[in-house]
mmCIF file of C-alpha atoms in Angstrom:
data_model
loop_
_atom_site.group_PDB
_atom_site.id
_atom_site.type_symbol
_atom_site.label_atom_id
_atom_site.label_comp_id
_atom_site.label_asym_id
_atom_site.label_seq_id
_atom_site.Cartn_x
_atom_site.Cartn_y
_atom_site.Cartn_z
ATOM 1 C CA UNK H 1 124.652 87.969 97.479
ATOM 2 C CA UNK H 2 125.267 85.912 94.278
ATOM 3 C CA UNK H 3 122.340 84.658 91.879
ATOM 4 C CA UNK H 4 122.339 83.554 88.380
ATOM 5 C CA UNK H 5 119.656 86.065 87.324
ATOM 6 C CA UNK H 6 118.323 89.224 88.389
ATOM 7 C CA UNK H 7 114.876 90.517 87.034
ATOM 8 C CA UNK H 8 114.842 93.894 87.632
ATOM 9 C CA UNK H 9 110.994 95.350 87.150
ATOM 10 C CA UNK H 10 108.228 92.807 88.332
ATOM 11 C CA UNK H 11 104.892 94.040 86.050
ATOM 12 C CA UNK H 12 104.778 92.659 82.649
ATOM 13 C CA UNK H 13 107.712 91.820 81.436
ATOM 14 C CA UNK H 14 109.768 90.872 84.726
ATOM 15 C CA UNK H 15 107.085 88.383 85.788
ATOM 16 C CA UNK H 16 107.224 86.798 82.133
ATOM 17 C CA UNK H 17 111.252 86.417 82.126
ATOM 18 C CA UNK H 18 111.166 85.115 85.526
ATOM 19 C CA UNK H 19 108.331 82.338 84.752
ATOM 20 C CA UNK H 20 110.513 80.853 82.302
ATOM 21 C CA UNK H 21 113.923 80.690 84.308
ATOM 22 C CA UNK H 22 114.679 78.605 86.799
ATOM 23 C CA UNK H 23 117.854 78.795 89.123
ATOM 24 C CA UNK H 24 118.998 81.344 91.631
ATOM 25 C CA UNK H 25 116.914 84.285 90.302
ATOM 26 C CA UNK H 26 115.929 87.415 92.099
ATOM 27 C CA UNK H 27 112.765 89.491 90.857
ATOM 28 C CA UNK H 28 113.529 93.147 92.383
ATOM 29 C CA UNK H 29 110.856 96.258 92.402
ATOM 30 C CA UNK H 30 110.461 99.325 94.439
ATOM 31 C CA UNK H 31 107.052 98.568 94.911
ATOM 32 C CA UNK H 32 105.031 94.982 96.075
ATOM 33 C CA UNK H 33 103.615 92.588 93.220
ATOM 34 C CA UNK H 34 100.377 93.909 90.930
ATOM 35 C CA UNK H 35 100.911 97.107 93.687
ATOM 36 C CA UNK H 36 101.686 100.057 91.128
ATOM 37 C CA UNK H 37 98.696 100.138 88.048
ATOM 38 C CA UNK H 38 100.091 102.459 85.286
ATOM 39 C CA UNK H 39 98.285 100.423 82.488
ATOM 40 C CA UNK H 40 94.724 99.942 81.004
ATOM 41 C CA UNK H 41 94.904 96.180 81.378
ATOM 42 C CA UNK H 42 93.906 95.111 77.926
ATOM 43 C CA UNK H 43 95.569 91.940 76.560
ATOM 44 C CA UNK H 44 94.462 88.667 74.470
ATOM 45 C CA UNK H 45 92.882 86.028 76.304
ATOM 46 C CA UNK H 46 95.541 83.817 75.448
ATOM 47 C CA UNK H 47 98.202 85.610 77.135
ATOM 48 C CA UNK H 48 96.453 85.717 80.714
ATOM 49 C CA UNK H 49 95.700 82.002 80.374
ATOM 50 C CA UNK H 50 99.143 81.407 79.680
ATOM 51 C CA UNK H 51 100.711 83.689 82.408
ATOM 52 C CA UNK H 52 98.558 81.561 84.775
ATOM 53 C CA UNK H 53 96.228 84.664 85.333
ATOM 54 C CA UNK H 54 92.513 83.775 83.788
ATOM 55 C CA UNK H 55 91.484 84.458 87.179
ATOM 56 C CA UNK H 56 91.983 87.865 86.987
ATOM 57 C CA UNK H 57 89.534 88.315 83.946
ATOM 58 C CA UNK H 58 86.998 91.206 84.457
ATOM 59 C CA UNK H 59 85.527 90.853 80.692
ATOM 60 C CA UNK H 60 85.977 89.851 77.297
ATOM 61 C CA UNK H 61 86.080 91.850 74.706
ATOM 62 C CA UNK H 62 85.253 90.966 70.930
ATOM 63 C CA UNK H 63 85.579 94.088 69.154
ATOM 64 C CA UNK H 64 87.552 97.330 68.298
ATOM 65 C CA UNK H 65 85.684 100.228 68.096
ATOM 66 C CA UNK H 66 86.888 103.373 66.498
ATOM 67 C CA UNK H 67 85.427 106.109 67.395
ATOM 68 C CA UNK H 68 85.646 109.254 64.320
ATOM 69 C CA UNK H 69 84.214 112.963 64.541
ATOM 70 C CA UNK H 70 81.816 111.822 61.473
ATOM 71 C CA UNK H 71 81.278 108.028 62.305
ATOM 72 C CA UNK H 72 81.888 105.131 64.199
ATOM 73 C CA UNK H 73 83.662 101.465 62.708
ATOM 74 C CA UNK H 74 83.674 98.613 64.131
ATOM 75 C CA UNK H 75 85.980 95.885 63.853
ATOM 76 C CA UNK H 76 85.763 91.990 64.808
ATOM 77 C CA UNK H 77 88.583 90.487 66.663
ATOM 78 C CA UNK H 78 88.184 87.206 65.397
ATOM 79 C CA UNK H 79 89.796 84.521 66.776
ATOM 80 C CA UNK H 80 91.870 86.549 69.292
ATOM 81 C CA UNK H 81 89.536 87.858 71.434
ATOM 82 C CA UNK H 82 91.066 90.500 74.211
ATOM 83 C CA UNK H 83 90.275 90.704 77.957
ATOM 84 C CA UNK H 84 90.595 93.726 80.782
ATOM 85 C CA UNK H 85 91.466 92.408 83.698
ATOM 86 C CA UNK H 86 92.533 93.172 87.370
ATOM 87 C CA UNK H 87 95.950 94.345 87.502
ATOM 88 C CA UNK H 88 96.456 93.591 91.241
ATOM 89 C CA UNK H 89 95.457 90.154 91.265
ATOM 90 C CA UNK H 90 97.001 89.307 87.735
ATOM 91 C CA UNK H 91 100.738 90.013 89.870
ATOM 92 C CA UNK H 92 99.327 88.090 92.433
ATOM 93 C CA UNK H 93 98.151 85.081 89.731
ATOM 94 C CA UNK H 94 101.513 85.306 87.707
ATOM 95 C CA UNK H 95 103.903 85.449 90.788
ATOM 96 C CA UNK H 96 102.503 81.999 91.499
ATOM 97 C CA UNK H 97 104.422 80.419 88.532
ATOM 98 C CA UNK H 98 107.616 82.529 89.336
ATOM 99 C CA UNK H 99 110.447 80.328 90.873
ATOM 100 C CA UNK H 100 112.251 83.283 92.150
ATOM 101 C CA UNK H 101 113.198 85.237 95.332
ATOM 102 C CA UNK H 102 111.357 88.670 95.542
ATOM 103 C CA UNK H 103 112.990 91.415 96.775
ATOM 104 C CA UNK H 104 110.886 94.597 97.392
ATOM 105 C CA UNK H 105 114.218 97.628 96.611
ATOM 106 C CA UNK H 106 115.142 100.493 94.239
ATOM 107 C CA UNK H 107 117.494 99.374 91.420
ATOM 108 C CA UNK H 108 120.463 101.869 91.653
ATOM 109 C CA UNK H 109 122.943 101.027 89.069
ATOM 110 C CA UNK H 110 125.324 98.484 87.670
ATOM 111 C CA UNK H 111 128.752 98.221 87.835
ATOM 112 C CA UNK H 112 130.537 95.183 85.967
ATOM 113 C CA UNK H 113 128.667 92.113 86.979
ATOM 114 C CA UNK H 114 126.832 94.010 90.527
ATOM 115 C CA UNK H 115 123.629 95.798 90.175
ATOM 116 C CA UNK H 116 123.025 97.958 93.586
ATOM 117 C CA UNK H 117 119.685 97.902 94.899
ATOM 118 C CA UNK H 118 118.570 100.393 98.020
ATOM 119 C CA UNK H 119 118.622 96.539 99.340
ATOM 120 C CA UNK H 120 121.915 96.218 98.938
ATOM 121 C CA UNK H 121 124.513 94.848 96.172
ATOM 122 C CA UNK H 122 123.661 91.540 94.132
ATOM 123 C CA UNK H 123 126.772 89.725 91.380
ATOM 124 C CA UNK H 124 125.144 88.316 88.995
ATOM 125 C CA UNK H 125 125.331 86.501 85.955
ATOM 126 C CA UNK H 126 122.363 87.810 83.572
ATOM 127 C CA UNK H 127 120.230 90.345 83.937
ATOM 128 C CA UNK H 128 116.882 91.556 82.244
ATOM 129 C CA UNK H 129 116.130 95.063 83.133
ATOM 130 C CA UNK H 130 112.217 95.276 82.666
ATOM 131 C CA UNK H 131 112.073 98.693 84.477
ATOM 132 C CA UNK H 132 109.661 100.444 81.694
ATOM 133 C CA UNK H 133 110.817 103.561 80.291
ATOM 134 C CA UNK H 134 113.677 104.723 82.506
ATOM 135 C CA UNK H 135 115.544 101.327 81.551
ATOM 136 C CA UNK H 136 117.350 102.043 84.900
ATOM 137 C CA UNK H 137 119.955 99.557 84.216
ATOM 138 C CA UNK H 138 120.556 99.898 80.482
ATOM 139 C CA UNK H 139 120.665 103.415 80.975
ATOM 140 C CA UNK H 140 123.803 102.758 83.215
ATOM 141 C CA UNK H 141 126.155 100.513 81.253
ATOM 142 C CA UNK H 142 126.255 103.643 79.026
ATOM 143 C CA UNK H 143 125.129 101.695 76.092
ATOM 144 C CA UNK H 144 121.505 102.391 75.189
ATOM 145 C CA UNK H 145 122.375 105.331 73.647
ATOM 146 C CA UNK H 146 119.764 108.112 72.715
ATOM 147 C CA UNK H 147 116.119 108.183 74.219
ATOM 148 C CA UNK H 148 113.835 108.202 71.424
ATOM 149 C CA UNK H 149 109.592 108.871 71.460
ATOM 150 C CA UNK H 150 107.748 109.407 74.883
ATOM 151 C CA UNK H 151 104.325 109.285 74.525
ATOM 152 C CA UNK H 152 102.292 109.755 77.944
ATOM 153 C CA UNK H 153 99.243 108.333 79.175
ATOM 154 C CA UNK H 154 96.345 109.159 81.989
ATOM 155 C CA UNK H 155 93.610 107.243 83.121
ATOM 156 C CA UNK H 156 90.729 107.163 85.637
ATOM 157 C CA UNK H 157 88.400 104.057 86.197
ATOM 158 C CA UNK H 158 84.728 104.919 87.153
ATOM 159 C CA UNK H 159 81.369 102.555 87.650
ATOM 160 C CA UNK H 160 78.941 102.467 85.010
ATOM 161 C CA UNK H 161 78.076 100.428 81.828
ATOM 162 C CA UNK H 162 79.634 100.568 78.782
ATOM 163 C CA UNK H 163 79.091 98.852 75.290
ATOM 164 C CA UNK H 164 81.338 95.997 75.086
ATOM 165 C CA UNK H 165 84.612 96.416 73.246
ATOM 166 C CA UNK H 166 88.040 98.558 73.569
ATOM 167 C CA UNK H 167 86.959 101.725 72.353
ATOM 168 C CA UNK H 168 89.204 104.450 70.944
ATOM 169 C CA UNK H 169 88.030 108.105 70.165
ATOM 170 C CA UNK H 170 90.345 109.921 68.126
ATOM 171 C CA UNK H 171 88.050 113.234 68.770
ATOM 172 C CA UNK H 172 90.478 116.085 68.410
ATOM 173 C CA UNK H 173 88.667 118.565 70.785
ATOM 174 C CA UNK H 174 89.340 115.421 73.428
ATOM 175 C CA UNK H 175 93.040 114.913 72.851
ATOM 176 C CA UNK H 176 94.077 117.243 70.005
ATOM 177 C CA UNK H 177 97.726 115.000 69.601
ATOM 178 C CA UNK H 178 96.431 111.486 70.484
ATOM 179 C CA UNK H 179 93.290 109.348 71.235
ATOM 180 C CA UNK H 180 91.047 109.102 74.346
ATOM 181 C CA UNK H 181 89.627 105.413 75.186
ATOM 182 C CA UNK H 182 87.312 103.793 77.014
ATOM 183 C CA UNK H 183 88.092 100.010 78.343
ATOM 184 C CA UNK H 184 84.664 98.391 79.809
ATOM 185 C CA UNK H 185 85.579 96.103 82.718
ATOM 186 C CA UNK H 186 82.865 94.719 84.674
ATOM 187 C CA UNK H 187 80.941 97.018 86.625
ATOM 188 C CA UNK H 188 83.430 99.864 85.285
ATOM 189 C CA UNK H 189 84.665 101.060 82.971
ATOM 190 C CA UNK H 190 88.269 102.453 82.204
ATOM 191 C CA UNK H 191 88.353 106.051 80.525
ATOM 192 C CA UNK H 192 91.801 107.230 78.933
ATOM 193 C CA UNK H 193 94.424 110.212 77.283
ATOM 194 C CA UNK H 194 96.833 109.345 75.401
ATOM 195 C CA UNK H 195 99.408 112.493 73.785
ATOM 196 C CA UNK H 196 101.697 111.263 71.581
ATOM 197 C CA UNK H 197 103.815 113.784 71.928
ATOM 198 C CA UNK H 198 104.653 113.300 75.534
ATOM 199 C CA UNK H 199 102.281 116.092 76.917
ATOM 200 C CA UNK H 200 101.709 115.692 80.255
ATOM 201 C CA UNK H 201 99.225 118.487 81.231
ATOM 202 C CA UNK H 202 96.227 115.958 79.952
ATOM 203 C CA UNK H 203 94.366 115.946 83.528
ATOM 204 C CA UNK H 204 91.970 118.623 81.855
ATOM 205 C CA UNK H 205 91.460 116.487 78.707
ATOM 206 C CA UNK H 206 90.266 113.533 80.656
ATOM 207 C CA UNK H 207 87.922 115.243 82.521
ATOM 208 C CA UNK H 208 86.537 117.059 79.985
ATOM 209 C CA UNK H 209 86.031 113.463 77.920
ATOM 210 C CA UNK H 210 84.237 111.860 81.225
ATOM 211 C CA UNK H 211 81.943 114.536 81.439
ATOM 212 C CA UNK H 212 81.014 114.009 77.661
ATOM 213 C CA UNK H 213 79.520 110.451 79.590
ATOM 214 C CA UNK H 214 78.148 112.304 82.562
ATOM 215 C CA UNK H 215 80.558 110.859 85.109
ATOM 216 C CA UNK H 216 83.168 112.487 87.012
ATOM 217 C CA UNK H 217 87.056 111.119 87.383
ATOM 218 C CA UNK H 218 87.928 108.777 90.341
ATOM 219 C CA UNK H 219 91.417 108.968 90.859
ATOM 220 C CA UNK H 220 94.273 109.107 88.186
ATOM 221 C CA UNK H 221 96.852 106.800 87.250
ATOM 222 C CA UNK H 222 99.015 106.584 84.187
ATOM 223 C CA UNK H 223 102.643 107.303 83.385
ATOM 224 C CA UNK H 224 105.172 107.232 79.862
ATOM 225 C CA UNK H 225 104.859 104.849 77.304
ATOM 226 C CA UNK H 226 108.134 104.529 74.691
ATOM 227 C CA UNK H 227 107.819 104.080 71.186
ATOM 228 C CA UNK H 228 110.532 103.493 68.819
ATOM 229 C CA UNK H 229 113.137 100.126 68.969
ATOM 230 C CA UNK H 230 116.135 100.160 70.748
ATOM 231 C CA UNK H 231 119.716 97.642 70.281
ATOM 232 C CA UNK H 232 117.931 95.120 73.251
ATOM 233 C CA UNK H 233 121.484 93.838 74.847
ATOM 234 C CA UNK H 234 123.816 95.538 76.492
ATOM 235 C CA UNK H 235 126.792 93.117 77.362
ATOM 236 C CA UNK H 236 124.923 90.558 79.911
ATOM 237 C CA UNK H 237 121.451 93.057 80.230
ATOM 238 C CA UNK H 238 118.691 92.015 78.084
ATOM 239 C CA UNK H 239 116.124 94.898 78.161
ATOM 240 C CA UNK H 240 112.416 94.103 77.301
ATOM 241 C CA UNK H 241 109.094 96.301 77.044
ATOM 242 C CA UNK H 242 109.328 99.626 77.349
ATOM 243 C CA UNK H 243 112.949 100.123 78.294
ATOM 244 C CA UNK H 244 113.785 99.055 74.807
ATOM 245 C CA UNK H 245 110.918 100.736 73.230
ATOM 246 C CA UNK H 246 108.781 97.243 72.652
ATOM 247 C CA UNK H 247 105.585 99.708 73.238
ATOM 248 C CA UNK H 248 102.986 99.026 69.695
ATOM 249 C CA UNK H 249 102.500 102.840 67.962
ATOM 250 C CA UNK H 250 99.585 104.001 67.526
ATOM 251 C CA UNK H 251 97.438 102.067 70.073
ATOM 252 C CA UNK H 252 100.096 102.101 72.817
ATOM 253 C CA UNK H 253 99.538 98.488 73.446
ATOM 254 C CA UNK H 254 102.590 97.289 75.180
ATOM 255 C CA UNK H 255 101.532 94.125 77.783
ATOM 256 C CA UNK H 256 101.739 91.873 74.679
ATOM 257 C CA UNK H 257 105.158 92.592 72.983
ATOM 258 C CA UNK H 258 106.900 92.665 76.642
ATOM 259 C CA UNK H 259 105.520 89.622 77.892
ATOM 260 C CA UNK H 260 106.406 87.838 74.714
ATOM 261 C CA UNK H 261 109.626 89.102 74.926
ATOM 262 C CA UNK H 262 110.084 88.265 77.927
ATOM 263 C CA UNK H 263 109.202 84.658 77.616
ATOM 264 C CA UNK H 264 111.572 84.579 74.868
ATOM 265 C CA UNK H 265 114.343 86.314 77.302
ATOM 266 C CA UNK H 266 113.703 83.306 79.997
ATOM 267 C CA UNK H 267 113.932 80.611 77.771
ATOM 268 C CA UNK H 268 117.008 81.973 76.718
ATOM 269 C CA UNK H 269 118.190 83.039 80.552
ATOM 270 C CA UNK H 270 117.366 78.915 81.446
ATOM 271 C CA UNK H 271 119.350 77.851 77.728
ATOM 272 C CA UNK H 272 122.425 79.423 79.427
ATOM 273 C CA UNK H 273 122.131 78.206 82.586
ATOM 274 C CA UNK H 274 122.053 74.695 81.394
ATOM 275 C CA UNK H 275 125.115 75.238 79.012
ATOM 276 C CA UNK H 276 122.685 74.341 75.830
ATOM 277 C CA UNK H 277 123.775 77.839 74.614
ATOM 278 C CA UNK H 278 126.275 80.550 74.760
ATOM 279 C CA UNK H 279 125.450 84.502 75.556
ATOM 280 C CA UNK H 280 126.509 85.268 72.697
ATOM 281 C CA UNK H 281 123.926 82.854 70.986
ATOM 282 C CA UNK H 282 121.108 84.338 73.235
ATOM 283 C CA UNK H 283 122.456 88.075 71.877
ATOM 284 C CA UNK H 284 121.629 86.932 68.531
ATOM 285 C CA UNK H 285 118.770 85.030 68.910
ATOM 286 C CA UNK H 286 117.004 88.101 71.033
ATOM 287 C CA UNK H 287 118.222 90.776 68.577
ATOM 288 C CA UNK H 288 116.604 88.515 65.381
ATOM 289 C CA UNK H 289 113.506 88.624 67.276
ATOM 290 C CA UNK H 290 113.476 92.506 68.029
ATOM 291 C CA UNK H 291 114.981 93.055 64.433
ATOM 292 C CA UNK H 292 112.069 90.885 62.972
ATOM 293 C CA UNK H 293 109.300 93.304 64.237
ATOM 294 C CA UNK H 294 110.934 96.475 62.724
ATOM 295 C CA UNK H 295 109.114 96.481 59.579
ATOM 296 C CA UNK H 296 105.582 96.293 60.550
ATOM 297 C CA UNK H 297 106.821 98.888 63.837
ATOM 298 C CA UNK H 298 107.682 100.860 60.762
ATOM 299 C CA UNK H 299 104.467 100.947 59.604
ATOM 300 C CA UNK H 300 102.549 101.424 62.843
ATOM 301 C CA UNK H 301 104.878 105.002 63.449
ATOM 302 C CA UNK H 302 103.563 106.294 60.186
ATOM 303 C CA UNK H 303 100.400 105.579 60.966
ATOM 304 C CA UNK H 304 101.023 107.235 64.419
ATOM 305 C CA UNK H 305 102.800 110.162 62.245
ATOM 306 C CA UNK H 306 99.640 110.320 59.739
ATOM 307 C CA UNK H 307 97.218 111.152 62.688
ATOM 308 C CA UNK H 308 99.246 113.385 64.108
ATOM 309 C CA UNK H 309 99.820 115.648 61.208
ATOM 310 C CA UNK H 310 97.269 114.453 58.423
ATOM 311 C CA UNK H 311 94.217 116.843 58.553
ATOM 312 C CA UNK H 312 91.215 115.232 60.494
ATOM 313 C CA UNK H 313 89.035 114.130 57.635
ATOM 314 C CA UNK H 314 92.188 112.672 55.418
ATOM 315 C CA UNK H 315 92.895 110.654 58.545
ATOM 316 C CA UNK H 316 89.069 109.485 58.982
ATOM 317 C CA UNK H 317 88.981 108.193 54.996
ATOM 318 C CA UNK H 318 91.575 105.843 55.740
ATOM 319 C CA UNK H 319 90.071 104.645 58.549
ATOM 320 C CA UNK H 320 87.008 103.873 56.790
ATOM 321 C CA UNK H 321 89.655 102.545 54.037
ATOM 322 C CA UNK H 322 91.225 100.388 56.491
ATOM 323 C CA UNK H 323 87.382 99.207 57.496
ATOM 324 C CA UNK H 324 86.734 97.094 54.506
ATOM 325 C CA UNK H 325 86.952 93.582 55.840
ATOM 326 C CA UNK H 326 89.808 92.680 53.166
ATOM 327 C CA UNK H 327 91.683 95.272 54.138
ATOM 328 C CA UNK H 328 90.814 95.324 58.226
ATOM 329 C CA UNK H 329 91.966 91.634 58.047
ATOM 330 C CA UNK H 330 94.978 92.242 56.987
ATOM 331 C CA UNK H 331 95.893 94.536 58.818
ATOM 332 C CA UNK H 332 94.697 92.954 62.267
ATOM 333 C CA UNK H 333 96.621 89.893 61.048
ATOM 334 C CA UNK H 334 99.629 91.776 60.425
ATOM 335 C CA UNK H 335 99.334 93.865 64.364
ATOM 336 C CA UNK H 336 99.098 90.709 66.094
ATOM 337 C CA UNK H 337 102.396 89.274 64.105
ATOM 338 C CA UNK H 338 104.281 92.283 65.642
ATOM 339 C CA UNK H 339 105.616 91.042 68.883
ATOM 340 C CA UNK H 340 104.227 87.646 68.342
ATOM 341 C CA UNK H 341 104.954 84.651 70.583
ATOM 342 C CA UNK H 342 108.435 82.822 69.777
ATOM 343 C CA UNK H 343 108.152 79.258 69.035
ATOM 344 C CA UNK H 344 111.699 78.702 70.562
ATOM 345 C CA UNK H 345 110.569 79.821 73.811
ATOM 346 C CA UNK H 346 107.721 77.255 73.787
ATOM 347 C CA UNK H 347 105.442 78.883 75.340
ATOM 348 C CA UNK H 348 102.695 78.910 72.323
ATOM 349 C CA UNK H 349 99.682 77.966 73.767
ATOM 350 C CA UNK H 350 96.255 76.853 72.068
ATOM 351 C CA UNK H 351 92.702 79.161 72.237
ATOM 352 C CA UNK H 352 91.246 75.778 74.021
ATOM 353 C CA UNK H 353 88.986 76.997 76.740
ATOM 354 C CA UNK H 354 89.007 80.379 75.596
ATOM 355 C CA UNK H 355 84.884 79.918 75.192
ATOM 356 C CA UNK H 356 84.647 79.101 78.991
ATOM 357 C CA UNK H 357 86.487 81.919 79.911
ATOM 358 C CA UNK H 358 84.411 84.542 77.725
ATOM 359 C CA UNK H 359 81.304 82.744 79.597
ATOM 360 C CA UNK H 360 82.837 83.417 83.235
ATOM 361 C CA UNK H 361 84.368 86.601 82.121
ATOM 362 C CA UNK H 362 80.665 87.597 81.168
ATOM 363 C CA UNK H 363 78.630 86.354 84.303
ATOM 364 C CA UNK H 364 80.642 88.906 86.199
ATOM 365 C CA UNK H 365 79.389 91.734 84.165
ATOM 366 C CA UNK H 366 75.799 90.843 85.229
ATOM 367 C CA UNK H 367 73.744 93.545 87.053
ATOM 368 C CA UNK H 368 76.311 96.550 85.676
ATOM 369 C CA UNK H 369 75.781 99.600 87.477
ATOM 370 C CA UNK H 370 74.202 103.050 86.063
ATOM 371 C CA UNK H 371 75.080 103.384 82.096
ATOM 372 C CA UNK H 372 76.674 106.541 80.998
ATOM 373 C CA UNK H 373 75.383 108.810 78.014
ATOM 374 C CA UNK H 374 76.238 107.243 75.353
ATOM 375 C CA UNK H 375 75.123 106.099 72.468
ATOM 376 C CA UNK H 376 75.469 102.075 71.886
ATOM 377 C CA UNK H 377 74.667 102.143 68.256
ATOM 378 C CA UNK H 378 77.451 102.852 65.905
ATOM 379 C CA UNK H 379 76.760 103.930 62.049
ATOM 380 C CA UNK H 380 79.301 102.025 60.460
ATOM 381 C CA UNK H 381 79.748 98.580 61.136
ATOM 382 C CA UNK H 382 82.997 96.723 59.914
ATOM 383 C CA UNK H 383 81.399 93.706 58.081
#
């Protein structure tokens, strides 16, 4: 079988290269559309209106909230206000705008211009391997070279109210190398482990932060999150997300950097195919983009690096530091820059409507179930 592109990973990133190519493309995953959840589903508004998916909405979010063993700051995501959201019916939404063939298979390897599937063998012309972490097919042209930071992630999703906004506790008797979170959605609300260092014995550490609510888990999912750039091309295989490293430090935000790649990666993919640019042009113009966000990824390890080995209360002063508005600006201004959309993949889209959505997004959350123990009040509010 013979196509012009093969997507290889269909979450994130592989749905965003494929809306933006047209052509013989295949979009190939072991596992069915929005069928495998391994993230918190947090993103900007924006981004689900532009994949097509403000359907998939569960709530709006308007704050950060940074949770401290001494205090609590709060900070206003003005302007950019983020979402959680249904991960099953987001694939579902986002696979609507996908011209592609979908093949449900196990990418194998790649050999020249064939990648092997468990569905058999497919020649190709370009391929984007958007297969998270293991970067199945970069890893087999030989070329990605050496794996760099694994953090590791667990999650459980249980009903009861929450305070709105995506909350982080960086509690060290919760998750002594990392942050815990909680992600309201709805009726629910998502409760989280993140190590840092790739520990992934954190079932125990989740637990023990749901009781501190009074709930109990409700099933686990979660998996390896990669921090730390890698060279994004390999010959004809453009990697994006995780399997390049395009994971954020110190949050572990990653939906936002790979689908922004990835619309960059299928404008490029469609540039080709219409002989309005080389692959060696696209090679460039991908690795300026990647090479663009190194600085402030830079800055976002050390701060990764400070928490991990700063002592507790050296890390909380510059948190409170980082709380003044002047400062909290610019930083939040700087964070959304990193992995920001590209204006030559036209796909920047306005905040028009974004009001409508927080309204529908809200009416959902009406009649919330039982509220966990917690207290809705924090001390220190971020101006």
């Amino acid at each position: 079988m013979t196509y012009d592109v093969l997507v290889a990973g269909a979450s994130f990133a592989g749905l965003a290269v494929a809306q933006r190519v047209q052509g013989r493309v295949v979009l190939v995953d072991r596992y069915p559309v929005g069928a495998h959840q391994t993230s918190a589903c947090g993103a900007p508004v924006s981004l689900l209106r532009a994949m097509g998916a403000e359907e998939a909405i569960l709530q709006i979010h308007h704050r950060i909230v940074v949770h401290m063993p001494r205090g609590t700051y709060v900070w206003p995501l003005h302007g950019e206000p983020f979402c959680t959201f249904d991960y099953r019916l987001f694939g579902q939404l986002a696979l609507r705008r996908v011209r592609a063939e979908f093949v449900q298979a196990s990418v194998q390897g790649m050999v020249g211009t064939t990648v092997h599937t468990s569905a058999g063998a497919f020649r190709v012309r370009l391929v984007a391997d958007c297969t998270g972490w293991r970067a199945a097919l970069l890893q087999a042209t030989g070329g990605l070279g050496r794996r760099r930071w694994l953090g590791f992630g667990l999650e459980t999703e249980v009903p009861c109210t929450f305070p709105e906004g995506l909350h982080f506790f960086f509690w060290p008797d919760v998750s002594p190398d990392g942050y815990a979170w909680a992600f309201p959605c709805g009726k629910r609300v998502r409760l989280g482990v993140l190590s840092y260092g790739g520990r992934t014995r954190v079932r125990e550490d989740l637990e023990r932060f749901a009781r501190r609510f009074g709930v109990e888990p409700q099933g686990y999912h979660g998996g390896y999150l990669e921090f730390g750039l890698h060279n994004p091309v390999v010959g004809s295989v453009f990697g994006v997300g995780d399997a390049v490293g395009q994971c954020l430090p110190l949050t572990g935000e990653g939906i936002r950097a790979a689908v922004h790649a990835g619309w960059l990666v299928g404008h490029l993919f469609q540039q080709i195919l219409e002989g309005r640019c080389t692959v060696e042009q696209a090679r460039d113009r991908y690795r300026a983009y990647v090479a663009a966000q190194q600085r402030r990824m830079k800055f976002l390890t050390l701060a990764t690096q400070a928490v991990l080995y700063l002592p507790g209360w050296v890390v909380e002063l510059l948190v409170r530091a980082f709380s003044w508005p002047p400062l909290r600006q610019r930083f939040l201004a700087e964070y959304f820059a990193t992995f920001g959309p590209s204006s030559a993949s036209g796909i920047l889209e306005g905040e028009a409507g974004v009001a409508e959505l927080a309204d529908a997004a809200d009416s959902k959350s009406a009649g919330l179930l039982r509220p966990c123990g917690f207290d809705s009040h924090p001390r220190h509010q971020g101006g």
